[in-house]
Coordinates of C-alpha atoms in Angstrom, one line a residue:
X16 CA -29.1 14.0 -148.3
X17 CA -32.0 14.9 -146.7
X18 CA -33.8 12.9 -144.3
X19 CA -36.7 10.7 -146.1
X20 CA -33.2 11.0 -148.6
X21 CA -32.2 8.6 -146.5
X22 CA -35.0 6.9 -144.9
X23 CA -35.6 6.1 -149.4
X24 CA -32.7 4.5 -149.5
X25 CA -32.9 1.4 -146.4
X26 CA -36.2 1.6 -146.8
X27 CA -35.9 -2.2 -149.5
X28 CA -33.9 -3.9 -147.0
X29 CA -36.0 -2.9 -143.9
X30 CA -39.6 -4.3 -145.7
X31 CA -37.0 -7.3 -147.3
X32 CA -36.6 -8.0 -142.9
X33 CA -39.4 -7.7 -142.4
X34 CA -41.2 -9.8 -144.4
X35 CA -38.8 -12.3 -143.6
X36 CA -39.6 -11.9 -140.3
X37 CA -43.3 -11.7 -140.2
X38 CA -43.9 -14.7 -143.3
X39 CA -45.7 -12.5 -145.3
X40 CA -45.9 -9.5 -147.6
X41 CA -48.6 -8.0 -146.3
X42 CA -47.4 -8.1 -142.4
X43 CA -45.1 -7.0 -142.7
X44 CA -45.0 -4.4 -145.0
X45 CA -48.5 -3.2 -142.9
X46 CA -44.9 -2.9 -139.8
X47 CA -43.6 -1.2 -141.9
X48 CA -45.8 1.5 -142.9
X49 CA -46.3 2.1 -139.6
X50 CA -43.3 1.8 -138.4
X51 CA -42.7 5.3 -140.5
X52 CA -46.2 6.9 -139.2
X53 CA -44.3 6.7 -135.9
X54 CA -41.2 8.6 -137.5
X55 CA -43.5 11.2 -138.4
X56 CA -45.0 11.4 -135.4
X57 CA -41.7 11.2 -132.5
X58 CA -39.4 14.7 -133.2
X59 CA -37.0 12.4 -130.8
X60 CA -36.1 9.6 -133.2
X61 CA -36.9 11.6 -135.9
X62 CA -33.8 13.2 -135.1
X63 CA -32.1 9.7 -134.3
X64 CA -32.6 8.3 -138.2
X65 CA -31.6 12.1 -139.1
X66 CA -28.4 11.4 -137.4
X67 CA -27.9 7.3 -137.6
X68 CA -29.5 6.6 -140.9
X69 CA -29.7 2.4 -140.6
X70 CA -29.4 1.4 -137.6
X71 CA -32.1 2.9 -135.3
X72 CA -34.5 2.9 -138.6
X73 CA -34.5 -1.6 -136.8
X74 CA -34.5 0.0 -133.9
X75 CA -37.9 1.9 -134.1
X76 CA -38.9 -1.2 -136.5
X77 CA -37.8 -3.2 -133.3
X78 CA -39.5 -1.6 -130.7
X79 CA -43.5 -2.1 -132.6
X80 CA -42.7 -5.1 -133.4
X81 CA -41.9 -6.0 -129.8
X82 CA -45.1 -4.4 -128.6
X83 CA -48.0 -6.0 -130.7
X84 CA -48.6 -8.2 -133.1
X85 CA -50.7 -5.7 -136.0
X86 CA -53.6 -7.7 -136.4
X87 CA -53.3 -7.1 -140.5
X88 CA -56.0 -7.5 -143.1
X89 CA -54.1 -9.2 -145.8
X90 CA -55.0 -7.8 -149.3
X91 CA -57.5 -10.0 -151.8
X92 CA -54.2 -10.2 -153.9
X93 CA -51.5 -10.5 -151.0
X94 CA -52.9 -13.5 -149.5
X95 CA -52.4 -17.8 -149.7
X96 CA -51.9 -20.7 -148.0
X97 CA -48.4 -19.4 -146.8
X98 CA -49.8 -16.5 -145.9
X99 CA -52.3 -17.7 -144.4
X100 CA -49.7 -20.5 -142.0
X101 CA -47.3 -17.6 -141.3
X102 CA -50.1 -14.9 -140.3
X103 CA -51.2 -18.4 -137.4
X104 CA -47.7 -19.0 -136.6
X105 CA -47.3 -14.9 -135.2
X106 CA -50.1 -15.3 -133.6
X107 CA -48.4 -17.7 -130.9
X108 CA -44.4 -16.9 -131.4
X109 CA -42.0 -13.8 -131.8
X110 CA -39.3 -15.7 -132.4
X111 CA -36.3 -13.6 -130.6
X112 CA -34.3 -16.4 -131.8
X113 CA -34.8 -15.8 -135.3
X114 CA -35.1 -12.1 -134.9
X115 CA -31.5 -12.5 -134.3
X116 CA -30.6 -14.4 -136.8
X117 CA -31.9 -12.4 -139.0
X118 CA -30.5 -9.2 -138.0
X119 CA -26.9 -10.9 -138.5
X120 CA -27.1 -12.2 -142.0
X121 CA -29.5 -11.5 -144.1
X122 CA -29.3 -7.4 -143.1
X123 CA -25.4 -8.6 -142.3
X124 CA -26.1 -6.6 -138.6
X125 CA -22.8 -7.1 -136.5
X126 CA -23.7 -8.7 -133.2
X127 CA -23.3 -5.1 -131.5
X128 CA -25.8 -3.3 -134.0
X129 CA -28.2 -5.6 -133.1
X130 CA -28.1 -5.4 -129.6
X131 CA -28.3 -2.0 -130.4
X132 CA -31.4 -3.0 -132.3
X133 CA -33.0 -5.2 -129.5
X134 CA -31.8 -3.3 -127.6
X135 CA -29.8 -6.8 -125.7
X136 CA -26.7 -6.8 -124.3
X137 CA -24.2 -8.8 -127.2
X138 CA -23.7 -11.7 -125.4
X139 CA -28.2 -12.5 -125.0
X140 CA -27.8 -11.6 -129.4
X141 CA -24.9 -13.9 -129.5
X142 CA -27.5 -16.3 -127.3
X143 CA -30.6 -16.0 -129.6
X144 CA -28.3 -16.8 -132.5
X145 CA -27.0 -20.1 -130.7
X146 CA -30.6 -21.1 -130.5
X147 CA -32.0 -20.2 -133.6
X148 CA -28.6 -22.3 -135.6
X149 CA -29.8 -24.6 -132.8
X150 CA -33.8 -24.7 -134.0
X151 CA -32.5 -24.9 -138.2
X152 CA -30.0 -28.8 -137.3
X153 CA -34.1 -29.1 -134.9
X154 CA -35.7 -28.9 -138.7
X155 CA -37.3 -31.3 -140.7
X156 CA -35.9 -32.2 -144.0
X157 CA -37.6 -31.1 -147.8
X158 CA -37.3 -32.3 -151.0
X159 CA -35.6 -28.7 -152.6
X160 CA -36.0 -26.5 -155.7
X161 CA -33.0 -25.2 -157.1
X162 CA -33.6 -22.8 -159.8
X163 CA -30.5 -20.6 -160.9
X164 CA -28.4 -20.9 -164.7
X165 CA -25.5 -20.4 -163.3
X166 CA -23.3 -23.5 -163.1
X167 CA -21.3 -23.1 -160.1
X168 CA -23.2 -21.5 -158.0
X169 CA -26.4 -23.7 -158.5
X170 CA -23.5 -26.6 -157.4
X171 CA -23.3 -24.2 -154.2
X172 CA -26.8 -24.2 -153.5
X173 CA -26.8 -27.7 -153.7
X174 CA -24.0 -28.7 -152.0
X175 CA -25.6 -25.8 -149.2
X176 CA -28.9 -27.5 -149.3
X177 CA -27.3 -30.9 -148.9
X178 CA -25.3 -29.6 -145.3
X179 CA -28.6 -29.4 -143.7
X180 CA -29.9 -32.0 -143.8
X181 CA -32.0 -31.4 -147.6
X182 CA -33.0 -33.3 -150.3
X183 CA -32.4 -31.4 -154.5
X184 CA -36.1 -32.9 -156.6
X185 CA -34.7 -31.0 -159.2
X186 CA -32.2 -28.4 -160.5
X187 CA -33.2 -26.1 -164.0
X188 CA -31.3 -23.2 -165.3
X189 CA -35.1 -22.2 -167.5
X190 CA -38.4 -21.5 -166.5
X191 CA -39.2 -25.4 -169.4
X192 CA -35.9 -26.8 -167.1
X193 CA -38.8 -26.6 -164.4
X194 CA -41.9 -27.6 -165.7
X195 CA -40.6 -30.0 -166.1
X196 CA -39.2 -31.0 -163.0
X197 CA -42.5 -29.6 -161.2
X198 CA -43.8 -32.4 -163.7
X199 CA -42.7 -35.3 -162.7
X200 CA -42.2 -33.8 -157.5
X201 CA -43.2 -30.7 -156.5
X202 CA -40.5 -29.4 -154.6
X203 CA -41.5 -28.4 -150.5
X204 CA -38.9 -25.2 -151.3
X205 CA -37.5 -22.9 -154.0
X206 CA -34.5 -21.3 -154.4
X207 CA -34.1 -19.1 -157.7
X208 CA -32.7 -16.8 -160.0
X209 CA -34.1 -13.5 -161.2
X210 CA -32.8 -14.3 -165.0
X211 CA -32.3 -17.3 -166.7
X212 CA -30.0 -18.7 -168.8
X213 CA -32.8 -18.5 -172.4
X214 CA -33.7 -15.4 -170.8
X215 CA -37.3 -16.3 -168.9
X216 CA -37.9 -15.3 -165.8
X217 CA -36.8 -17.0 -162.6
X218 CA -41.5 -14.8 -161.7
X219 CA -43.0 -16.1 -163.8
X220 CA -40.6 -20.4 -163.0
X221 CA -42.1 -20.0 -160.0
X222 CA -45.7 -18.5 -161.0
X223 CA -46.3 -22.4 -162.5
X224 CA -44.8 -23.5 -159.0
X225 CA -47.3 -21.7 -157.1
X226 CA -49.8 -22.8 -159.5
X227 CA -50.1 -25.6 -158.8
X228 CA -49.2 -25.5 -154.7
X229 CA -49.0 -23.1 -152.0
X230 CA -44.3 -23.4 -151.9
X231 CA -42.0 -21.3 -149.6
X232 CA -39.8 -19.7 -152.0
X233 CA -36.7 -18.4 -151.7
X234 CA -35.5 -15.5 -154.2
X235 CA -31.5 -15.3 -154.8
X236 CA -31.2 -12.0 -156.4
X237 CA -28.3 -8.8 -157.1
X238 CA -31.7 -6.5 -156.9
X239 CA -33.0 -7.5 -153.9
X240 CA -34.5 -2.9 -153.9
X241 CA -35.9 -3.6 -157.5
X242 CA -38.9 -6.5 -155.9
X243 CA -38.9 -4.3 -152.7
X244 CA -41.7 -1.3 -154.0
X245 CA -44.5 -3.1 -151.7
X246 CA -46.5 -1.9 -155.0
X247 CA -48.1 -5.7 -156.3
X248 CA -47.2 -9.3 -155.1
X249 CA -43.6 -9.3 -154.5
X250 CA -40.9 -12.3 -153.1
X251 CA -41.8 -12.5 -149.1
X252 CA -37.8 -14.2 -148.8
X253 CA -34.9 -12.4 -151.3
X254 CA -30.9 -13.3 -150.4
X255 CA -28.7 -10.6 -152.3
X256 CA -26.5 -12.0 -154.8
X257 CA -23.4 -12.4 -153.9
X258 CA -24.1 -14.1 -150.8
X259 CA -23.3 -15.2 -147.5
X260 CA -24.1 -19.1 -147.1
X261 CA -24.8 -18.7 -143.8
X262 CA -27.4 -15.7 -145.4
X263 CA -28.9 -18.7 -147.3
X264 CA -28.8 -21.1 -144.0
X265 CA -31.0 -18.5 -142.2
X266 CA -34.1 -18.1 -145.2
X267 CA -34.5 -21.4 -145.8
X268 CA -34.6 -22.3 -142.3
X269 CA -36.6 -18.7 -142.4
X270 CA -38.7 -20.4 -145.2
X271 CA -40.2 -23.3 -143.7
X272 CA -40.4 -22.2 -140.6
X273 CA -43.6 -20.9 -141.7
X274 CA -44.2 -23.2 -143.8
X275 CA -44.5 -26.0 -141.4
X276 CA -48.1 -26.6 -139.4
X277 CA -46.8 -27.3 -136.1
X278 CA -45.0 -25.1 -133.8
X279 CA -41.3 -26.1 -133.6
X280 CA -40.3 -28.1 -130.7

């Protein structure tokens, strides 16, 4: 497999990580583009990617991320209140503990791999992950709407959300049901599947909500790469089915982190 093919295979997942880490599609994609430019300009880095694949690619991204926060002029089509909040949050904080948590949950790296990516010891990474988990426990509660047409998954998500101290403002298996829920109460967070029971789209259901208010959204789908092309306004947070509960916990925490108007304690 050529170097280009290897990078292309991992690129959707690097986009997912970059967006979740930055809380912004435009900022995350800008860092990914800058990483690819660095790869093209550095023969040694190019060789490491050819030999090692995914870990060196994320390591190259991390070096760029750690060195400087890119001031990204976001496309007007991409900008919303949540994007603006993410930009403001990143201007004052680089969450190393959240980076470690996302690498080991959302991206499913081992502690050893995350340590290599972050250029830290395994003990340091384990400590950062524990810090992030403790931070989750301190987060303020919100109301969550679950848009999911599979009853068992919906119930699993309900239990998980409640275990984190949040409330369920409603569940929906179709776009119409989601409209009914938001007519009664606007959620503070949405967890949404893509394909719904009646053939309607979770993307459309979420668009209905975002037309009324800027709310953090996490999509849960079996095919995340289909929504990670960088060609249009796309989800910032994507969790792959079948999911680990720790992955959803991390995504919820990150979405609420950037949705918050003030720094966490």
